[in-house]
């Protein structure tokens, strides 16, 4: 292994510790990533200095997790987590240690960490790597292995099994046998983990290059049934027609396809969940073929419940559920311009691109065949052409306002609202009507009916 390149800013920070006779190590993901030849995004430091001492060393320190010995140092535009060496004991709820005890040696601190690849310390400003659990060898072998006894480590913290699978899909590593085999016995502990912590792992899985890796391992170990039972229920739900896969494999392929296209997390989540309503909406038609009539509505409903369970923010939930609800559009060339405009309004102009990405992922995943180059092109071209012709898509685009309608004697409140909607509908159908004069005439006529 060549010499590791240490960022000059880290050297500078290290000097601040060592001049006061304190030890400091780079630890965790940053060391793991350096050993894999990548620059780390965040820096975690471990030190023998107590949190109060760290706070005295730097002018800008936030006591983010001071109970657990962690403070955040803000230094030259960077935020670093600095943790005093510690051991942990008494994980009574399987979530967080009850007590934190400071340790005097870095080795003790490393022994509380989850995986060998995450339990390597790099002394700053310089010195040989501290690797008491052979993490370097495991990184070379691309292997995820618990520090110590996997059953005990998972019983302490039920998030660790999920982290193991998340790292597997992020880095393409294997989970070592004993570590993997300990997961089914830890399900009861994982069940107690807070939904927010699981959600953060799910997001990292979705952001990884091949999310199916984690989800298939989740299935194998029972985590899928525990955390995402709606998805687990899609196994062996067979589909006919163009489909080559059952609903679970189809969903995982769609999610991977979205990841390959570097689609945003929202689209990847929608790809994963877009068909979870199929097991519930399945029925046999007169020819003995499975149909999934209106499954997108059921998928949308189940997805909302699932995402609420993991405490996703409402805006995120709405975004994902909307894509799922709209994923079954069927464009044909004989759509009128009005139909195209209604499609744009229903989806939302700024969400069209995500819906196209979802459809590409979905289509790829029916047969795992590369899509034709012009896939969706007729619709996209048509949408662009229609938008170029007229951008009258919302009330804001109309040249008349509520005030103008007041002027011709239409009362505010529900009647006015209905007339404005009717004007918009008329313009969406025929943009030539979108002049002030014409709309006021139409409004005048409608006054009798709605007013
Ligand atoms: P990344 O930041 O890329 O997701 P990471 O390894 O830095 O990966 P963090 O969650 O930032 O992960 O945690 C930093 C370090 O803290 C880990 O490398 C590991 O040593 C330790 N750690 C984090 N979570 C746990 C846990 N649940 N149990 C034991 N050790 C943990
Ligand atoms: Mg990290």
Short mmCIF file of C-alpha atoms and ligand atoms in Angstrom, two decimals:
data_model
loop_
_atom_site.label_atom_id
_atom_site.label_comp_id
_atom_site.label_asym_id
_atom_site.label_seq_id
_atom_site.Cartn_x
_atom_site.Cartn_y
_atom_site.Cartn_z
CA UNK A 1 0.00 0.00 0.00
CA UNK A 2 1.51 3.32 -1.06
CA UNK A 3 1.83 6.31 1.17
CA UNK A 4 -1.52 7.82 2.10
CA UNK A 5 -1.98 11.42 1.10
CA UNK A 6 -3.13 13.43 4.07
CA UNK A 7 -4.93 16.68 3.38
CA UNK A 8 -2.87 19.73 4.47
CA UNK A 9 -5.82 21.01 6.51
CA UNK A 10 -5.78 17.79 8.55
CA UNK A 11 -2.07 18.28 9.18
CA UNK A 12 -2.76 21.79 10.38
CA UNK A 13 -5.49 20.61 12.74
CA UNK A 14 -3.27 17.78 13.99
CA UNK A 15 -0.59 20.34 14.90
CA UNK A 16 -3.07 22.12 17.16
CA UNK A 17 -3.60 18.89 19.14
CA UNK A 18 0.00 17.71 19.25
CA UNK A 19 1.41 21.08 20.34
CA UNK A 20 -0.71 20.64 23.49
CA UNK A 21 0.56 17.09 23.96
CA UNK A 22 -2.68 15.50 22.78
CA UNK A 23 -3.01 12.51 20.48
CA UNK A 24 -5.24 12.64 17.44
CA UNK A 25 -6.17 10.02 14.83
CA UNK A 26 -8.19 10.05 11.66
CA UNK A 27 -10.76 7.25 12.05
CA UNK A 28 -13.81 5.63 10.49
CA UNK A 29 -14.95 6.02 6.90
CA UNK A 30 -12.22 8.52 6.02
CA UNK A 31 -9.44 6.01 6.70
CA UNK A 32 -11.36 3.23 4.96
CA UNK A 33 -11.79 5.42 1.90
CA UNK A 34 -8.14 6.53 1.86
CA UNK A 35 -7.11 2.86 1.91
CA UNK A 36 -9.41 2.28 -1.07
CA UNK A 37 -7.71 5.13 -2.90
CA UNK A 38 -10.48 7.66 -2.47
CA UNK A 39 -10.66 11.02 -0.80
CA UNK A 40 -13.12 10.97 2.04
CA UNK A 41 -16.05 13.36 2.22
CA UNK A 42 -16.17 13.81 6.00
CA UNK A 43 -13.43 13.60 8.54
CA UNK A 44 -13.86 11.93 11.91
CA UNK A 45 -11.11 12.37 14.47
CA UNK A 46 -10.48 10.48 17.69
CA UNK A 47 -8.42 12.00 20.49
CA UNK A 48 -7.44 11.52 24.11
CA UNK A 49 -8.41 15.17 24.75
CA UNK A 50 -11.68 15.57 26.65
CA UNK A 51 -14.53 17.43 24.90
CA UNK A 52 -13.94 20.50 27.09
CA UNK A 53 -10.28 20.47 26.12
CA UNK A 54 -11.14 20.26 22.42
CA UNK A 55 -13.49 23.20 22.89
CA UNK A 56 -10.63 25.19 24.36
CA UNK A 57 -8.32 24.35 21.44
CA UNK A 58 -10.52 25.77 18.66
CA UNK A 59 -12.50 28.99 18.53
CA UNK A 60 -15.55 27.48 16.82
CA UNK A 61 -16.78 24.24 18.34
CA UNK A 62 -20.37 23.01 18.50
CA UNK A 63 -21.17 20.57 21.33
CA UNK A 64 -23.18 18.29 18.99
CA UNK A 65 -22.97 15.06 20.96
CA UNK A 66 -21.16 16.08 24.07
CA UNK A 67 -22.94 13.38 26.14
CA UNK A 68 -21.20 10.81 23.95
CA UNK A 69 -17.92 12.67 23.91
CA UNK A 70 -18.39 14.17 20.45
CA UNK A 71 -18.02 17.80 19.43
CA UNK A 72 -18.01 19.34 15.96
CA UNK A 73 -15.07 21.57 15.12
CA UNK A 74 -15.63 24.22 12.46
CA UNK A 75 -12.26 24.95 10.93
CA UNK A 76 -11.57 26.90 7.70
CA UNK A 77 -14.90 26.04 6.12
CA UNK A 78 -14.85 22.38 7.17
CA UNK A 79 -16.79 20.58 9.90
CA UNK A 80 -15.01 17.76 11.71
CA UNK A 81 -16.46 15.37 14.25
CA UNK A 82 -14.02 14.99 17.11
CA UNK A 83 -14.68 12.21 19.61
CA UNK A 84 -12.81 11.44 22.79
CA UNK A 85 -11.65 7.79 22.95
CA UNK A 86 -14.43 5.86 24.54
CA UNK A 87 -15.89 2.48 25.21
CA UNK A 88 -19.56 1.76 25.42
CA UNK A 89 -21.54 -0.47 27.70
CA UNK A 90 -25.06 -1.48 28.58
CA UNK A 91 -27.01 -1.39 25.35
CA UNK A 92 -30.27 -2.11 27.11
CA UNK A 93 -32.62 -1.01 24.36
CA UNK A 94 -30.54 -2.25 21.44
CA UNK A 95 -30.30 1.29 20.12
CA UNK A 96 -27.84 3.45 21.96
CA UNK A 97 -25.34 2.74 24.70
CA UNK A 98 -26.63 3.71 28.15
CA UNK A 99 -23.22 4.74 29.35
CA UNK A 100 -20.16 6.15 27.76
CA UNK A 101 -16.83 5.63 29.43
CA UNK A 102 -13.76 7.45 28.23
CA UNK A 103 -10.82 5.27 27.34
CA UNK A 104 -7.15 6.05 27.44
CA UNK A 105 -6.01 4.19 24.33
CA UNK A 106 -7.10 4.36 20.71
CA UNK A 107 -7.27 0.53 20.56
CA UNK A 108 -10.10 0.53 23.10
CA UNK A 109 -11.97 3.07 21.03
CA UNK A 110 -11.51 0.98 17.88
CA UNK A 111 -12.91 -2.10 19.59
CA UNK A 112 -16.37 -0.50 19.98
CA UNK A 113 -16.64 0.19 16.24
CA UNK A 114 -18.86 -1.89 13.96
CA UNK A 115 -16.76 -3.40 11.18
CA UNK A 116 -13.06 -4.14 10.86
CA UNK A 117 -12.77 -1.83 7.84
CA UNK A 118 -14.16 0.98 10.04
CA UNK A 119 -11.86 0.21 12.97
CA UNK A 120 -8.53 1.42 11.58
CA UNK A 121 -6.88 4.57 12.91
CA UNK A 122 -4.37 6.78 11.14
CA UNK A 123 -2.18 8.76 13.55
CA UNK A 124 -1.78 12.43 12.71
CA UNK A 125 0.39 14.13 11.69
CA UNK A 126 2.18 10.85 10.91
CA UNK A 127 2.83 7.30 12.08
CA UNK A 128 1.93 3.70 11.32
CA UNK A 129 -1.73 2.71 10.91
CA UNK A 130 -3.35 1.16 13.99
CA UNK A 131 -5.25 -1.90 12.75
CA UNK A 132 -5.94 -4.29 15.63
CA UNK A 133 -8.71 -6.22 13.81
CA UNK A 134 -7.04 -6.70 10.43
CA UNK A 135 -9.29 -4.26 8.69
CA UNK A 136 -6.70 -3.59 6.00
CA UNK A 137 -6.72 -7.26 4.98
CA UNK A 138 -10.53 -7.21 4.89
CA UNK A 139 -10.57 -4.10 2.70
CA UNK A 140 -8.10 -5.80 0.33
CA UNK A 141 -10.37 -8.85 0.23
CA UNK A 142 -13.41 -6.55 -0.17
CA UNK A 143 -15.03 -8.06 2.90
CA UNK A 144 -17.32 -6.67 5.58
CA UNK A 145 -16.70 -8.31 8.93
CA UNK A 146 -17.81 -7.41 12.44
CA UNK A 147 -15.28 -6.39 15.04
CA UNK A 148 -15.53 -9.28 17.50
CA UNK A 149 -18.49 -11.62 17.75
CA UNK A 150 -21.18 -10.64 15.23
CA UNK A 151 -24.08 -11.91 17.33
CA UNK A 152 -22.95 -9.87 20.31
CA UNK A 153 -22.24 -6.79 18.22
CA UNK A 154 -25.63 -6.95 16.52
CA UNK A 155 -27.38 -7.54 19.85
CA UNK A 156 -25.82 -4.27 21.09
CA UNK A 157 -27.07 -2.21 18.18
CA UNK A 158 -29.69 -3.46 15.72
CA UNK A 159 -28.74 -0.86 13.13
CA UNK A 160 -25.44 -2.60 12.43
CA UNK A 161 -26.96 -5.37 10.25
CA UNK A 162 -28.57 -2.70 8.06
CA UNK A 163 -25.27 -0.80 7.92
CA UNK A 164 -23.48 -3.98 6.82
CA UNK A 165 -25.82 -4.39 3.86
CA UNK A 166 -25.68 -0.68 3.06
CA UNK A 167 -21.87 -0.82 2.89
CA UNK A 168 -22.16 -3.94 0.70
CA UNK A 169 -24.14 -2.08 -1.92
CA UNK A 170 -22.17 1.19 -1.58
CA UNK A 171 -18.80 -0.44 -2.06
CA UNK A 172 -19.66 -3.73 -3.78
CA UNK A 173 -18.08 -5.69 -0.89
CA UNK A 174 -19.14 -9.15 0.33
CA UNK A 175 -20.51 -9.63 3.81
CA UNK A 176 -18.37 -12.25 5.52
CA UNK A 177 -20.22 -15.49 6.35
CA UNK A 178 -20.45 -15.32 10.15
CA UNK A 179 -21.44 -11.66 9.98
CA UNK A 180 -24.20 -12.38 7.46
CA UNK A 181 -25.41 -15.43 9.36
CA UNK A 182 -25.80 -13.40 12.55
CA UNK A 183 -28.35 -11.07 10.97
CA UNK A 184 -31.45 -13.31 11.21
CA UNK A 185 -30.88 -13.74 14.95
CA UNK A 186 -30.65 -9.97 15.41
CA UNK A 187 -34.02 -9.10 13.85
CA UNK A 188 -35.65 -8.56 17.24
CA UNK A 189 -32.98 -5.97 18.03
CA UNK A 190 -33.28 -4.27 14.66
CA UNK A 191 -37.01 -3.99 15.24
CA UNK A 192 -36.30 -1.60 18.13
CA UNK A 193 -34.13 0.79 16.11
CA UNK A 194 -35.66 4.21 15.49
CA UNK A 195 -37.23 4.63 12.04
CA UNK A 196 -35.11 7.72 11.37
CA UNK A 197 -31.85 5.79 11.70
CA UNK A 198 -33.13 3.06 9.36
CA UNK A 199 -34.32 5.71 6.91
CA UNK A 200 -30.85 7.25 6.69
CA UNK A 201 -29.49 3.83 5.74
CA UNK A 202 -32.26 3.29 3.16
CA UNK A 203 -31.35 6.62 1.59
CA UNK A 204 -27.71 5.57 1.36
CA UNK A 205 -28.73 2.24 -0.19
CA UNK A 206 -30.84 4.07 -2.78
CA UNK A 207 -27.93 6.39 -3.53
CA UNK A 208 -25.57 3.45 -4.08
CA UNK A 209 -24.62 2.17 -7.55
CA UNK A 210 -26.60 -1.07 -7.26
CA UNK A 211 -29.30 -0.89 -4.56
CA UNK A 212 -30.57 -4.43 -5.35
CA UNK A 213 -27.45 -5.85 -3.70
CA UNK A 214 -28.61 -4.60 -0.32
CA UNK A 215 -32.28 -5.45 -0.87
CA UNK A 216 -31.54 -9.04 -1.96
CA UNK A 217 -29.36 -9.53 1.11
CA UNK A 218 -32.16 -8.02 3.17
CA UNK A 219 -34.50 -10.60 1.71
CA UNK A 220 -32.11 -13.46 2.41
CA UNK A 221 -31.63 -12.43 6.05
CA UNK A 222 -35.23 -11.54 6.91
CA UNK A 223 -34.62 -7.80 7.09
CA UNK A 224 -36.83 -7.14 4.06
CA UNK A 225 -39.81 -8.85 5.67
CA UNK A 226 -39.18 -6.88 8.87
CA UNK A 227 -38.54 -3.43 7.41
CA UNK A 228 -40.26 -3.44 4.01
CA UNK A 229 -42.90 -6.21 4.17
CA UNK A 230 -44.82 -4.62 1.28
CA UNK A 231 -41.82 -5.29 -0.95
CA UNK A 232 -41.18 -8.77 0.46
CA UNK A 233 -44.79 -9.64 -0.49
CA UNK A 234 -43.90 -9.04 -4.15
CA UNK A 235 -41.78 -12.22 -4.29
CA UNK A 236 -43.36 -14.88 -6.53
CA UNK A 237 -46.06 -12.53 -7.77
CA UNK A 238 -45.82 -13.61 -11.39
CA UNK A 239 -46.72 -11.34 -14.26
CA UNK A 240 -47.54 -12.25 -17.80
CA UNK A 241 -47.28 -10.48 -21.12
CA UNK A 242 -43.97 -8.71 -21.73
CA UNK A 243 -42.78 -9.27 -18.17
CA UNK A 244 -39.96 -11.72 -17.55
CA UNK A 245 -39.70 -11.29 -13.78
CA UNK A 246 -41.81 -11.54 -10.68
CA UNK A 247 -42.82 -8.25 -9.09
CA UNK A 248 -39.93 -8.17 -6.60
CA UNK A 249 -37.18 -8.79 -9.16
CA UNK A 250 -38.86 -6.34 -11.50
CA UNK A 251 -38.89 -3.67 -8.77
CA UNK A 252 -35.24 -4.24 -7.88
CA UNK A 253 -34.20 -4.13 -11.54
CA UNK A 254 -36.13 -0.89 -11.99
CA UNK A 255 -34.38 0.60 -8.96
CA UNK A 256 -30.95 -0.44 -10.27
CA UNK A 257 -31.80 0.94 -13.71
CA UNK A 258 -32.74 4.30 -12.14
CA UNK A 259 -29.44 4.24 -10.22
CA UNK A 260 -27.52 3.49 -13.43
CA UNK A 261 -29.12 6.52 -15.06
CA UNK A 262 -28.04 8.57 -12.02
CA UNK A 263 -31.67 9.44 -11.37
CA UNK A 264 -32.38 11.45 -8.21
CA UNK A 265 -33.24 9.58 -4.99
CA UNK A 266 -36.91 10.41 -5.45
CA UNK A 267 -37.02 8.48 -8.73
CA UNK A 268 -35.05 5.56 -7.32
CA UNK A 269 -37.48 5.28 -4.43
CA UNK A 270 -40.44 5.48 -6.81
CA UNK A 271 -38.85 2.80 -9.02
CA UNK A 272 -38.46 0.52 -6.00
CA UNK A 273 -42.04 1.02 -4.80
CA UNK A 274 -44.04 1.67 -7.98
CA UNK A 275 -45.56 -1.82 -8.11
CA UNK A 276 -45.95 -2.74 -4.43
CA UNK A 277 -49.72 -2.53 -4.89
CA UNK A 278 -49.66 -5.46 -7.31
CA UNK A 279 -50.04 -8.31 -4.80
CA UNK A 280 -53.23 -6.66 -3.51
CA UNK A 281 -54.72 -5.60 -6.84
CA UNK A 282 -54.13 -8.81 -8.77
CA UNK A 283 -57.00 -10.68 -10.41
CA UNK A 284 -57.45 -13.23 -13.20
CA UNK A 285 -59.22 -11.99 -16.30
CA UNK A 286 -61.61 -14.03 -18.52
CA UNK A 287 -58.65 -15.51 -20.43
CA UNK A 288 -56.90 -16.65 -17.27
CA UNK A 289 -54.29 -13.88 -17.46
CA UNK A 290 -53.23 -11.92 -14.37
CA UNK A 291 -54.23 -8.26 -14.45
CA UNK A 292 -53.36 -5.54 -11.99
CA UNK A 293 -56.12 -3.08 -12.62
CA UNK A 294 -55.39 0.33 -11.04
CA UNK A 295 -52.45 -1.06 -9.13
CA UNK A 296 -50.78 2.36 -9.30
CA UNK A 297 -53.41 3.72 -6.91
CA UNK A 298 -52.80 0.89 -4.44
CA UNK A 299 -49.01 1.27 -4.83
CA UNK A 300 -49.34 4.99 -4.14
CA UNK A 301 -51.38 4.38 -1.00
CA UNK A 302 -49.07 1.67 0.37
CA UNK A 303 -46.01 3.76 -0.46
CA UNK A 304 -47.38 6.73 1.44
CA UNK A 305 -47.93 4.58 4.54
CA UNK A 306 -44.48 3.05 4.19
CA UNK A 307 -42.74 6.41 3.82
CA UNK A 308 -44.69 7.89 6.74
CA UNK A 309 -43.55 4.93 8.83
CA UNK A 310 -39.92 5.93 8.21
CA UNK A 311 -40.70 9.59 8.97
CA UNK A 312 -39.77 10.92 5.56
CA UNK A 313 -40.53 14.63 5.23
CA UNK A 314 -43.94 15.34 3.70
CA UNK A 315 -42.53 17.02 0.61
CA UNK A 316 -40.43 13.95 -0.14
CA UNK A 317 -43.39 11.62 0.40
CA UNK A 318 -45.60 13.70 -1.90
CA UNK A 319 -42.93 13.72 -4.60
CA UNK A 320 -42.43 9.95 -4.58
CA UNK A 321 -46.14 9.11 -4.32
CA UNK A 322 -47.00 11.45 -7.17
CA UNK A 323 -44.53 9.74 -9.51
CA UNK A 324 -45.92 6.34 -8.54
CA UNK A 325 -49.51 7.41 -9.12
CA UNK A 326 -48.66 8.79 -12.58
CA UNK A 327 -46.37 5.99 -13.78
CA UNK A 328 -48.98 4.24 -15.98
CA UNK A 329 -49.48 6.91 -18.69
CA UNK A 330 -49.92 5.64 -22.25
CA UNK A 331 -49.09 8.20 -24.89
CA UNK A 332 -50.48 7.81 -28.39
CA UNK A 333 -49.87 10.02 -31.37
CA UNK A 334 -53.55 10.79 -31.73
CA UNK A 335 -53.64 12.64 -28.40
CA UNK A 336 -54.96 16.15 -29.04
CA UNK A 337 -52.84 19.11 -27.99
CA UNK A 338 -55.38 19.58 -25.22
CA UNK A 339 -54.76 16.02 -24.00
CA UNK A 340 -51.01 16.67 -24.01
CA UNK A 341 -51.51 19.88 -22.04
CA UNK A 342 -53.75 18.08 -19.53
CA UNK A 343 -51.00 15.45 -19.13
CA UNK A 344 -48.42 18.19 -18.48
CA UNK A 345 -50.69 19.88 -15.95
CA UNK A 346 -51.48 16.63 -14.16
CA UNK A 347 -47.82 15.62 -13.86
CA UNK A 348 -46.43 19.12 -13.37
CA UNK A 349 -44.02 20.55 -15.91
CA UNK A 350 -41.03 20.44 -13.57
CA UNK A 351 -41.70 16.80 -12.68
CA UNK A 352 -41.92 15.49 -16.25
CA UNK A 353 -38.26 14.63 -16.42
CA UNK A 354 -38.43 12.49 -13.29
CA UNK A 355 -41.49 10.71 -14.64
CA UNK A 356 -39.63 9.95 -17.89
CA UNK A 357 -36.73 8.57 -15.86
CA UNK A 358 -39.12 6.38 -13.88
CA UNK A 359 -40.76 5.09 -17.05
CA UNK A 360 -37.39 4.25 -18.60
CA UNK A 361 -36.41 2.31 -15.48
CA UNK A 362 -39.79 0.53 -15.42
CA UNK A 363 -39.63 -0.38 -19.11
CA UNK A 364 -36.08 -1.66 -18.88
CA UNK A 365 -37.05 -3.81 -15.91
CA UNK A 366 -39.86 -5.66 -17.70
CA UNK A 367 -37.36 -7.64 -19.78
CA UNK A 368 -33.85 -6.36 -18.95
CA UNK A 369 -33.35 -5.53 -22.63
CA UNK A 370 -31.65 -2.24 -23.53
CA UNK A 371 -34.31 0.28 -24.50
CA UNK A 372 -34.45 1.57 -28.07
CA UNK A 373 -32.66 4.91 -28.45
CA UNK A 374 -35.87 6.73 -29.25
CA UNK A 375 -37.77 5.35 -26.26
CA UNK A 376 -40.33 7.99 -25.11
CA UNK A 377 -38.99 10.36 -27.76
CA UNK A 378 -42.36 10.80 -29.52
CA UNK A 379 -43.97 11.92 -26.26
CA UNK A 380 -41.06 14.15 -25.21
CA UNK A 381 -40.96 15.84 -28.63
CA UNK A 382 -44.69 16.36 -28.56
CA UNK A 383 -44.65 17.82 -25.04
CA UNK A 384 -41.89 20.24 -26.03
CA UNK A 385 -43.78 21.27 -29.17
CA UNK A 386 -47.00 21.86 -27.26
CA UNK A 387 -45.17 23.87 -24.60
CA UNK A 388 -43.56 25.99 -27.29
CA UNK A 389 -46.98 26.78 -28.74
CA UNK A 390 -48.70 27.81 -25.55
CA UNK A 391 -47.68 28.03 -21.96
CA UNK A 392 -51.21 28.53 -20.66
CA UNK A 393 -51.10 25.83 -18.01
CA UNK A 394 -52.25 27.51 -14.83
CA UNK A 395 -54.47 30.34 -13.66
CA UNK A 396 -51.39 32.57 -13.50
CA UNK A 397 -51.02 32.25 -17.26
CA UNK A 398 -54.48 33.71 -18.01
CA UNK A 399 -54.70 37.37 -19.05
CA UNK A 400 -57.70 37.88 -16.76
CA UNK A 401 -57.78 37.77 -12.98
CA UNK A 402 -60.38 37.55 -10.24
CA UNK A 403 -60.35 41.34 -10.15
CA UNK A 404 -61.43 41.53 -13.80
CA UNK A 405 -64.26 39.11 -13.09
CA UNK A 406 -65.38 41.23 -10.13
CA UNK A 407 -65.50 44.08 -12.62
CA UNK A 408 -68.13 42.29 -14.71
CA UNK A 409 -70.23 41.44 -11.66
CA UNK A 410 -69.05 37.94 -10.74
CA UNK A 411 -69.14 37.38 -7.00
CA UNK A 412 -66.01 36.28 -5.13
CA UNK A 413 -66.00 32.83 -3.54
CA UNK A 414 -66.91 29.46 -5.06
CA UNK A 415 -68.68 30.86 -8.18
CA UNK A 416 -65.59 32.87 -9.12
CA UNK A 417 -63.36 29.85 -8.52
CA UNK A 418 -65.51 27.67 -10.77
CA UNK A 419 -65.52 30.25 -13.55
CA UNK A 420 -61.74 30.69 -13.42
CA UNK A 421 -61.28 26.89 -13.64
CA UNK A 422 -63.66 26.75 -16.58
CA UNK A 423 -61.67 29.49 -18.35
CA UNK A 424 -58.45 27.58 -17.80
CA UNK A 425 -60.01 24.37 -19.12
CA UNK A 426 -61.17 26.20 -22.23
CA UNK A 427 -57.69 27.65 -22.83
CA UNK A 428 -55.98 24.32 -22.24
CA UNK A 429 -58.24 22.80 -24.90
CA UNK A 430 -57.77 25.75 -27.29
CA UNK A 431 -54.99 28.29 -26.57
CA UNK A 432 -56.43 30.60 -29.27
CA UNK A 433 -59.06 31.57 -26.69
CA UNK A 434 -56.39 32.98 -24.38
CA UNK A 435 -57.04 36.66 -24.94
CA UNK A 436 -58.50 39.09 -22.46
CA UNK A 437 -61.46 39.95 -24.64
CA UNK A 438 -62.48 36.38 -25.43
CA UNK A 439 -62.13 35.23 -21.85
CA UNK A 440 -64.22 38.10 -20.51
CA UNK A 441 -66.94 37.21 -23.03
CA UNK A 442 -66.87 33.55 -21.98
CA UNK A 443 -66.91 34.59 -18.32
CA UNK A 444 -69.92 36.79 -18.97
CA UNK A 445 -71.78 33.85 -20.48
CA UNK A 446 -70.81 31.57 -17.60
CA UNK A 447 -72.00 34.11 -15.07
CA UNK A 448 -75.57 33.03 -15.69
CA UNK A 449 -74.75 29.38 -15.14
CA UNK A 450 -72.44 29.57 -12.10
CA UNK A 451 -73.27 32.90 -10.54
P1 LIG B 1 -20.09 7.01 5.74
O1 LIG B 1 -19.91 8.30 6.46
O2 LIG B 1 -19.39 6.90 4.44
O3 LIG B 1 -21.50 6.58 5.66
P2 LIG B 1 -18.70 5.93 7.98
O4 LIG B 1 -17.95 4.65 8.18
O5 LIG B 1 -17.92 7.19 8.14
O6 LIG B 1 -19.39 5.84 6.59
P3 LIG B 1 -20.42 6.97 9.99
O7 LIG B 1 -21.85 6.64 10.27
O8 LIG B 1 -20.06 8.34 9.55
O9 LIG B 1 -19.93 5.89 8.95
O10 LIG B 1 -19.64 6.60 11.32
C1 LIG B 1 -18.27 6.87 11.50
C2 LIG B 1 -17.60 5.70 12.22
O11 LIG B 1 -18.21 5.49 13.48
C3 LIG B 1 -17.73 4.36 11.50
O12 LIG B 1 -16.72 4.20 10.53
C4 LIG B 1 -17.60 3.38 12.64
O13 LIG B 1 -16.25 3.25 13.01
C5 LIG B 1 -18.32 4.09 13.76
N1 LIG B 1 -19.74 3.74 13.81
C6 LIG B 1 -20.77 4.39 13.23
N2 LIG B 1 -21.95 3.82 13.51
C7 LIG B 1 -21.67 2.78 14.31
C8 LIG B 1 -22.46 1.80 14.96
N3 LIG B 1 -23.79 1.77 14.81
N4 LIG B 1 -21.83 0.89 15.73
C9 LIG B 1 -20.48 0.91 15.88
N5 LIG B 1 -19.68 1.79 15.29
C10 LIG B 1 -20.26 2.73 14.51
MG1 LIG B 2 -18.81 9.22 8.03
#
